[in-house]
Tab-separated table of N, CA and C in Angstrom:
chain	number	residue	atom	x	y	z
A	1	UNK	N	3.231	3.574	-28.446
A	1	UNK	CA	2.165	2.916	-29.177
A	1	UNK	C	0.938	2.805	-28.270
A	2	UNK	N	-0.549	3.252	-28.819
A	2	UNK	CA	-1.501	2.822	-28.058
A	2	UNK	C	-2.113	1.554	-28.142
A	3	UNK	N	-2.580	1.152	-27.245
A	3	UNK	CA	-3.167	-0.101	-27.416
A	3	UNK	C	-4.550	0.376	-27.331
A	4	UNK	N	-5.102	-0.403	-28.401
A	4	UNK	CA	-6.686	-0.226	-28.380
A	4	UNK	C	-7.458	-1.458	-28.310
A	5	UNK	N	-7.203	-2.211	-27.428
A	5	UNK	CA	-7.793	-3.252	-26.942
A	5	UNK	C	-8.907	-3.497	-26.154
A	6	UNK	N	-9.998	-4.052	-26.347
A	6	UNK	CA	-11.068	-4.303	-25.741
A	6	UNK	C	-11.132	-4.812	-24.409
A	7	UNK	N	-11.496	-3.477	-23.116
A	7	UNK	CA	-11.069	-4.076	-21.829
A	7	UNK	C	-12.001	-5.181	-21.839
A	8	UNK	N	-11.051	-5.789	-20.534
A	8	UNK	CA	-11.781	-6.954	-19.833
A	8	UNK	C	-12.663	-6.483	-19.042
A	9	UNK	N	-13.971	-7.387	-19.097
A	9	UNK	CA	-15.152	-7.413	-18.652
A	9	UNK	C	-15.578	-8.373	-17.176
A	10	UNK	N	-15.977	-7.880	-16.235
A	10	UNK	CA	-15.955	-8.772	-15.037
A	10	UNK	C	-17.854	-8.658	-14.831
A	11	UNK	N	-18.743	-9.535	-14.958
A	11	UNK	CA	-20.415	-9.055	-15.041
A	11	UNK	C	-21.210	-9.636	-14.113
A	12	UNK	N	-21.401	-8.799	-12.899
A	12	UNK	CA	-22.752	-9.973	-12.255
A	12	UNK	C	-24.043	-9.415	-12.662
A	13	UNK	N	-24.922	-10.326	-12.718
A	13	UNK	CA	-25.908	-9.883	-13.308
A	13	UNK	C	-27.294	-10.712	-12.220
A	14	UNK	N	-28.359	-9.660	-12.563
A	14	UNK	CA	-29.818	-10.376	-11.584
A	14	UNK	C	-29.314	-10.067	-10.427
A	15	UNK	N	-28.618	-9.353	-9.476
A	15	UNK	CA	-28.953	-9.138	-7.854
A	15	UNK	C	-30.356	-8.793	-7.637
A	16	UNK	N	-30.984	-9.562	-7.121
A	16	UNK	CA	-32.384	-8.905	-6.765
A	16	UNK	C	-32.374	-8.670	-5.159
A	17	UNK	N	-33.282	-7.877	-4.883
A	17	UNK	CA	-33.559	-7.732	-4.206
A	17	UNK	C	-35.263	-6.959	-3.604
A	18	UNK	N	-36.067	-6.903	-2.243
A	18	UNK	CA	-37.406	-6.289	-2.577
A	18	UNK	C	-36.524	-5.177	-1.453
A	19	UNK	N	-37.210	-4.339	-2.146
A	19	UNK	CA	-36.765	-2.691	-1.217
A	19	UNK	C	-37.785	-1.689	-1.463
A	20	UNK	N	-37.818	-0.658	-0.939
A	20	UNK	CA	-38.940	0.066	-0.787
A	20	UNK	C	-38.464	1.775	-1.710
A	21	UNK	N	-37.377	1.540	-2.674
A	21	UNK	CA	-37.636	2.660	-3.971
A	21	UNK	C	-38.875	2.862	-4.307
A	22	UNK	N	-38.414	4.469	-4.825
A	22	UNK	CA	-39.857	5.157	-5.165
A	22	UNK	C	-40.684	6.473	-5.059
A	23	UNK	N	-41.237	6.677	-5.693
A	23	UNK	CA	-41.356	8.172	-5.803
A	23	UNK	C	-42.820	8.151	-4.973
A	24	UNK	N	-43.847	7.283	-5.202
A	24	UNK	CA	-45.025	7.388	-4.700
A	24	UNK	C	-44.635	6.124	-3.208
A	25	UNK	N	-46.140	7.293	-2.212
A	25	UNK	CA	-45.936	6.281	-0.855
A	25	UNK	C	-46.246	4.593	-1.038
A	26	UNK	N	-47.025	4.191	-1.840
A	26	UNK	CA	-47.683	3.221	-1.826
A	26	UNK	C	-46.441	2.230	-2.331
A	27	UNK	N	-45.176	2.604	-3.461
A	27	UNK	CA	-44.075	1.790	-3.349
A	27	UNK	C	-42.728	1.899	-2.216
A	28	UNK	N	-43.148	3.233	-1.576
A	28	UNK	CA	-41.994	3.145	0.058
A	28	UNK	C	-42.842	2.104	0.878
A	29	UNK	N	-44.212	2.117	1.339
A	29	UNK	CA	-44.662	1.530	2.008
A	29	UNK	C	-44.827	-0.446	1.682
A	30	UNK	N	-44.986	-0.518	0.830
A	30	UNK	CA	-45.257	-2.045	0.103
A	30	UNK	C	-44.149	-2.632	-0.599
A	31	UNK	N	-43.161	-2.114	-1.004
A	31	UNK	CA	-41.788	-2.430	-1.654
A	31	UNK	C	-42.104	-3.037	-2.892
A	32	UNK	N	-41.231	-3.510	-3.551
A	32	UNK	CA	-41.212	-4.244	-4.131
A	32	UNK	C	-39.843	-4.588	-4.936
A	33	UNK	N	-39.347	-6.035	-5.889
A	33	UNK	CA	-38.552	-6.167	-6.208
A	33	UNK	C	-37.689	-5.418	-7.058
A	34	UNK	N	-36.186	-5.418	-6.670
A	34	UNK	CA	-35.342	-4.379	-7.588
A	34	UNK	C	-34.065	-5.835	-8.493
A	35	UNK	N	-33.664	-5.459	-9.707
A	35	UNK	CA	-32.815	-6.012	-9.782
A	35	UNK	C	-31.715	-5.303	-10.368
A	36	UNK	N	-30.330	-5.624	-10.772
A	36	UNK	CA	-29.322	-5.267	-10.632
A	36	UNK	C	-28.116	-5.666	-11.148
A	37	UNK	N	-27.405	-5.199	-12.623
A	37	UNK	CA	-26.436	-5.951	-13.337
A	37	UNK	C	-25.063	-4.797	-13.049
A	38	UNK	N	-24.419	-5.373	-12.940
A	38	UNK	CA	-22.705	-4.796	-13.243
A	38	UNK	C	-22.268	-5.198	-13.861
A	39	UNK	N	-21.513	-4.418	-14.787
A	39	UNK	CA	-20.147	-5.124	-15.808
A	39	UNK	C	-19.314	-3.930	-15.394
A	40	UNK	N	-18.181	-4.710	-15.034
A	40	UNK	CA	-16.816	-3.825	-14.737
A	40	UNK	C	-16.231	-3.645	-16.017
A	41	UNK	N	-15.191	-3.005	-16.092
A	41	UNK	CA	-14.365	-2.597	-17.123
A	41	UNK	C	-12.762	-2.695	-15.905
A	42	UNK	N	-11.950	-3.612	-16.172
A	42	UNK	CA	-10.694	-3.785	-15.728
A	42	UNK	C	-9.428	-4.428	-16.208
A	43	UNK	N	-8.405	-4.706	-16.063
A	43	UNK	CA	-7.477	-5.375	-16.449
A	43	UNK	C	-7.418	-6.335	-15.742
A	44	UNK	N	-7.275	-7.566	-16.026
A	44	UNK	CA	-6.943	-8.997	-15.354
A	44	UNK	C	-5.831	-9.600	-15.906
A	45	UNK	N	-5.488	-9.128	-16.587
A	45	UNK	CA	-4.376	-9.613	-16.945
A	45	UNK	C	-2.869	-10.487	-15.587
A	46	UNK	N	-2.803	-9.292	-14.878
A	46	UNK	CA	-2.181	-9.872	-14.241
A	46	UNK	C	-2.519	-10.917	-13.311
A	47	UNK	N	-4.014	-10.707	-12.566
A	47	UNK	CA	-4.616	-11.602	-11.737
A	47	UNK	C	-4.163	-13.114	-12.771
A	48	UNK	N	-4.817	-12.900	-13.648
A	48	UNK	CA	-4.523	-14.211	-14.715
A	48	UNK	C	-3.262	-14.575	-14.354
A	49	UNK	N	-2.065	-13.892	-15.136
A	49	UNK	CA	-0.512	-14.396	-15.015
A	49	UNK	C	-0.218	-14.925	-13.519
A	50	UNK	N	-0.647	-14.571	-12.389
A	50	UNK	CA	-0.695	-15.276	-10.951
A	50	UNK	C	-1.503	-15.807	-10.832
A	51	UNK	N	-2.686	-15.900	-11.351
A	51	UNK	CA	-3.812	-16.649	-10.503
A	51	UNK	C	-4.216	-16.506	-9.053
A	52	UNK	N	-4.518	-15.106	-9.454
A	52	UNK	CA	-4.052	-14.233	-7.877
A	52	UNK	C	-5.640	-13.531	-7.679
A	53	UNK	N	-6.602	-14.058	-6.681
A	53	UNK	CA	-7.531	-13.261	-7.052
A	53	UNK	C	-7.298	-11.961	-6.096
A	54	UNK	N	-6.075	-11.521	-5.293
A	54	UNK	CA	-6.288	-9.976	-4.941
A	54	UNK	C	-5.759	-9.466	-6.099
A	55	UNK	N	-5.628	-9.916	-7.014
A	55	UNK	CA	-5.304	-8.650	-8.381
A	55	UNK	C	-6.467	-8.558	-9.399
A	56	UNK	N	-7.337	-9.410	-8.891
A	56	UNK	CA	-8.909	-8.707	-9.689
A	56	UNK	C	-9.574	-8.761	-8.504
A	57	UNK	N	-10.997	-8.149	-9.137
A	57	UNK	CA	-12.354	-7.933	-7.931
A	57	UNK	C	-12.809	-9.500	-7.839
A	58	UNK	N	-13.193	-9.583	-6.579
A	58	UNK	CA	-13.716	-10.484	-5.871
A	58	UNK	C	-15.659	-9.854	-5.951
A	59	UNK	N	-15.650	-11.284	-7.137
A	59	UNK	CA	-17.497	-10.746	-7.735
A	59	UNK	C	-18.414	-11.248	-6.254
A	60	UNK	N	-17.623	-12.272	-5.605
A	60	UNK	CA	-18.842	-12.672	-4.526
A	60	UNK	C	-19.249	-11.633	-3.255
A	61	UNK	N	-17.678	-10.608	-3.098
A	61	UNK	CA	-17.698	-9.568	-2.045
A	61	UNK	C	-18.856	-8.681	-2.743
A	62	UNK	N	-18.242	-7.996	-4.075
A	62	UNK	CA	-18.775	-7.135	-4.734
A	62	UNK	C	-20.806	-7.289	-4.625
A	63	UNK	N	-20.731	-8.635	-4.934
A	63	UNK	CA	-22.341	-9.215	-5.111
A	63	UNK	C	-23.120	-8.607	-4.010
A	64	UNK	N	-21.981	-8.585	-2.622
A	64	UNK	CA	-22.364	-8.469	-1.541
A	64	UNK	C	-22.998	-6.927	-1.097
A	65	UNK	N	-21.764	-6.336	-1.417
A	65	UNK	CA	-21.638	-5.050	-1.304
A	65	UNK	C	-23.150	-4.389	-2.197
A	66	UNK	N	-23.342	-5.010	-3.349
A	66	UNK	CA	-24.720	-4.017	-4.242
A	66	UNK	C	-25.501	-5.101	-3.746
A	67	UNK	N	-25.626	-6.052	-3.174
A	67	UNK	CA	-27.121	-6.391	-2.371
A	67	UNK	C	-27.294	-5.145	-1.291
A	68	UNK	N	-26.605	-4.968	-0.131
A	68	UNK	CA	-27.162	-4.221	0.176
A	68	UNK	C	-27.168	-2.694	-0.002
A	69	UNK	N	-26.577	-2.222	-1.110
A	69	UNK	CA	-27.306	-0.977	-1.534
A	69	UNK	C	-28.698	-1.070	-1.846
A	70	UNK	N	-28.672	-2.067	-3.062
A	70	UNK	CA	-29.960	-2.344	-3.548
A	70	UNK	C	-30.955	-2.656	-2.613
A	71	UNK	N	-30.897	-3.304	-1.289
A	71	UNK	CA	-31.838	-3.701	-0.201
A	71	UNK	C	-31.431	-2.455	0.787
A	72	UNK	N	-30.705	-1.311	0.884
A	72	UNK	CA	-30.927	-0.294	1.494
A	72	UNK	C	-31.611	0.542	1.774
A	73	UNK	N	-31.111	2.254	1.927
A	73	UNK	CA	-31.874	3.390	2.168
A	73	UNK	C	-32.369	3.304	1.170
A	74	UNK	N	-34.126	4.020	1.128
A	74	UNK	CA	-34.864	4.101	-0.059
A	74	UNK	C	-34.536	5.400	-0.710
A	75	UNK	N	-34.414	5.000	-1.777
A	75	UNK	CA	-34.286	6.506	-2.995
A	75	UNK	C	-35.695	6.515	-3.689
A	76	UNK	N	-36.219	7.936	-4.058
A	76	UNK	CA	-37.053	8.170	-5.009
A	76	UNK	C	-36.646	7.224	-6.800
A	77	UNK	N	-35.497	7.656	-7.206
A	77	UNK	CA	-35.453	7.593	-8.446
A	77	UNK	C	-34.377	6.247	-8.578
A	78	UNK	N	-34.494	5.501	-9.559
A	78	UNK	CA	-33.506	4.380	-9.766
A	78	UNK	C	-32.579	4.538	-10.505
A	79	UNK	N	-32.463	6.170	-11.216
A	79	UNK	CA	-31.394	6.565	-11.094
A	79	UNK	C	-30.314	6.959	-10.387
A	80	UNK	N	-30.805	7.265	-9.102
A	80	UNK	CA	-30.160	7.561	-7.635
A	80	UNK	C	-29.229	6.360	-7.530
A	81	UNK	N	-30.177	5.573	-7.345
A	81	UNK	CA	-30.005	3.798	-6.879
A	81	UNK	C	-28.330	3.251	-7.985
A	82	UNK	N	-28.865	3.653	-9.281
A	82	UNK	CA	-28.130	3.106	-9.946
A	82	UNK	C	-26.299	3.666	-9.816
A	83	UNK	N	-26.802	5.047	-9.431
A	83	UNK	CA	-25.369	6.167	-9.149
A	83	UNK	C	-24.706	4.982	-7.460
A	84	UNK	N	-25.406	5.041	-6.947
A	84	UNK	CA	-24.897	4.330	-6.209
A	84	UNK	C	-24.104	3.316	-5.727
A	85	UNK	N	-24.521	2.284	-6.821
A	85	UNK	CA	-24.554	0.889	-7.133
A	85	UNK	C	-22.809	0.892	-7.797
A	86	UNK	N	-22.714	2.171	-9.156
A	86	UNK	CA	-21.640	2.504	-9.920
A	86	UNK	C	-20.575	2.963	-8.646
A	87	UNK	N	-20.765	3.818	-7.492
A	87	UNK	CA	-20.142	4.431	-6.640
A	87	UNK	C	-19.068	3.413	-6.067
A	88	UNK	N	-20.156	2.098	-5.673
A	88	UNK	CA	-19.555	1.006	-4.896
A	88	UNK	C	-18.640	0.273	-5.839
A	89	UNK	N	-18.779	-0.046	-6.919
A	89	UNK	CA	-17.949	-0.719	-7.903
A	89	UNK	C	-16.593	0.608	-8.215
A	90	UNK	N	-16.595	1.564	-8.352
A	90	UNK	CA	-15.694	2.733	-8.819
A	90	UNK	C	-14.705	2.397	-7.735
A	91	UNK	N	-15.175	2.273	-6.523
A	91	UNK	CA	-14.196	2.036	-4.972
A	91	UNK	C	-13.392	1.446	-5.064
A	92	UNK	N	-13.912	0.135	-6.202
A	92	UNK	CA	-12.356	-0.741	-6.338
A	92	UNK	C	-11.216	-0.556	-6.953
A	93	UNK	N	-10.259	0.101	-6.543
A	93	UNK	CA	-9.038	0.977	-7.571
A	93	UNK	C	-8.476	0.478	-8.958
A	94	UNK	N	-9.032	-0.922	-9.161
A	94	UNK	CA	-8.558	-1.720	-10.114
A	94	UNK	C	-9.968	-1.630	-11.004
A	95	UNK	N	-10.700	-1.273	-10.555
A	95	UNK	CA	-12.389	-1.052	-11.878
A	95	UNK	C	-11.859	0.429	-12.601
A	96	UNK	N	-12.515	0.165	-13.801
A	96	UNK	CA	-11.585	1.418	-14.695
A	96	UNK	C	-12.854	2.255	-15.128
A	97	UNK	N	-14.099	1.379	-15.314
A	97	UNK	CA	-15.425	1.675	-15.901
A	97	UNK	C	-15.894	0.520	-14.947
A	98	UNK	N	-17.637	0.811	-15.129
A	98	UNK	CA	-18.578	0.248	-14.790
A	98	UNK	C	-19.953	0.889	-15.571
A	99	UNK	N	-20.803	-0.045	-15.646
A	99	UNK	CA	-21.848	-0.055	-17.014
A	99	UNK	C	-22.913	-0.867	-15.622
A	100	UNK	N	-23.659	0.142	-15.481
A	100	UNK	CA	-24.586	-0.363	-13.870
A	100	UNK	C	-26.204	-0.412	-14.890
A	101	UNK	N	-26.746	-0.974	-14.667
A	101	UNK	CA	-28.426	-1.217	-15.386
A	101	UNK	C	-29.145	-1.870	-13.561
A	102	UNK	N	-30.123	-1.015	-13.906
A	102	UNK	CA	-31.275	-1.094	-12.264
A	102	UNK	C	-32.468	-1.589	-12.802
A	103	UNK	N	-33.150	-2.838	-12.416
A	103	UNK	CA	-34.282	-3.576	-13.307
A	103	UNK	C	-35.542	-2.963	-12.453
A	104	UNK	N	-36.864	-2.435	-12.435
A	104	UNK	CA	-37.869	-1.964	-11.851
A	104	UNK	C	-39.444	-2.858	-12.391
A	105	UNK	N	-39.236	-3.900	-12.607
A	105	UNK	CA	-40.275	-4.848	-13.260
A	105	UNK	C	-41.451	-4.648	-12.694
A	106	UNK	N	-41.398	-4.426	-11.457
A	106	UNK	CA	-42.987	-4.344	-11.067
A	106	UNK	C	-43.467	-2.800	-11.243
A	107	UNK	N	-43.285	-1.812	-12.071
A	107	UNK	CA	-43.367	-0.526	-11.321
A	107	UNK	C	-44.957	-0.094	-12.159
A	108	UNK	N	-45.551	0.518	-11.934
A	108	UNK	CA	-46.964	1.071	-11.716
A	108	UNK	C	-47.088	1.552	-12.839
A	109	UNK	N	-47.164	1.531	-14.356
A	109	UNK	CA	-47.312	2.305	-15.549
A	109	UNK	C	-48.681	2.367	-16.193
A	110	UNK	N	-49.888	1.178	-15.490
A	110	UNK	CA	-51.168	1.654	-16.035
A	110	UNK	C	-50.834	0.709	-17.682
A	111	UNK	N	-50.288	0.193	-17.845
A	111	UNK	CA	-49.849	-0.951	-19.048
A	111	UNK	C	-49.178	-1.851	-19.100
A	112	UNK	N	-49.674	-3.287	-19.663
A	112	UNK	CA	-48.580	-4.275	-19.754
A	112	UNK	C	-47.248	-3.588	-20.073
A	113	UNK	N	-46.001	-4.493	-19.871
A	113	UNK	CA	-44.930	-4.057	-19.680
A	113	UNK	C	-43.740	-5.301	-19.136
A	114	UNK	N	-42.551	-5.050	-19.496
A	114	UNK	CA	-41.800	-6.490	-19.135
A	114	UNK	C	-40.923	-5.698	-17.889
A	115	UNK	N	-40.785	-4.417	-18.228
A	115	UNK	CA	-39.149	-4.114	-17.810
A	115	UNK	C	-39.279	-2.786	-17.725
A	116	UNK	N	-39.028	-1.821	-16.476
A	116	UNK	CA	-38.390	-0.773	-16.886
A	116	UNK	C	-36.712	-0.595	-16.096
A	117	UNK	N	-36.029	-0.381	-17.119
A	117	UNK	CA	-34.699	0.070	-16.794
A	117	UNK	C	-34.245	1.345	-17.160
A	118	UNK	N	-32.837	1.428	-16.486
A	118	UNK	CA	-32.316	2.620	-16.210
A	118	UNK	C	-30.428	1.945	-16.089
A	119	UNK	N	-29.930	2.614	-17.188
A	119	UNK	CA	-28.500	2.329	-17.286
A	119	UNK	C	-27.358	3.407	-17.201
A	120	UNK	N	-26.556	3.222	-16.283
A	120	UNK	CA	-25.764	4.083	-16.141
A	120	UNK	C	-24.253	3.607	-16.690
A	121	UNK	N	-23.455	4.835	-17.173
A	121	UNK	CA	-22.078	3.860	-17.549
A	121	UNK	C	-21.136	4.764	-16.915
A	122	UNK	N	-20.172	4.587	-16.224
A	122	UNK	CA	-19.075	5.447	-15.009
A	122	UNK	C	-17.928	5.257	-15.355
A	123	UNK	N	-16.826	6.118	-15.423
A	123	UNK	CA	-15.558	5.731	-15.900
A	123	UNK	C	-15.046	6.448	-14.248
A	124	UNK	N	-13.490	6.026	-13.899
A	124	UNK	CA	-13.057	6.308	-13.265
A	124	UNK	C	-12.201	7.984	-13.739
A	125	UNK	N	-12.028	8.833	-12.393
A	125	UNK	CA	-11.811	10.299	-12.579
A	125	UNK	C	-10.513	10.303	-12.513
């Protein structure tokens, strides 16, 4: 029998950080703020039945781990950034998916504007 059940969801959301992404010099040189949501896709089930947090991800390590991507080496594209971000979450053998969104609020478009994003969604291989 399959189960078609709606995985469990693990989400940090808002990592900000200012980093120097970017395609033009004037945002490598001057930086500016990036932000940064994850939603895992995993089973907790068992963490639950123990109350065991080495049987789910630990969101405060994780938090840790995409601050400093996000405050890392500079990439041109925040799609780069975002592949990245998914890379570090995929590492955890117990993430099944990850659904990565990269926030670029300040970026240079010549028009009001709230938001530009860029969402990536990763399943494990």
């Amino acid at each position: 029998m399959v189960d078609h059940r709606t995985p469990d969801r693990i989400a940090v959301r808002g990592i900000r950080a200012h980093a120097h992404h970017g395609v033009y010099a004037f945002e490598r040189d001057r930086g500016q703020m990036f932000r940064a949501d994850a939603v895992l896709e995993l089973d907790t089930s068992a963490a639950a039945a123990g109350d065991d947090l080495d049987r789910t991800v630990d969101y405060a390590d994780l938090a840790q781990q995409l601050h400093a991507v996000l405050n890392g080496d500079p990439v041109n594209l925040i799609e780069t950034l975002a592949q990245r971000l998914a890379d570090v979450c995929l590492a955890n053998e117990l993430v099944d998916a990850v659904e990565i969104t990269v926030h670029k609020p300040e970026a240079e478009l010549g028009v009001p504007f709230d938001d530009v994003t860029v969402t990536i969604r990763r399943e494990r291989r």
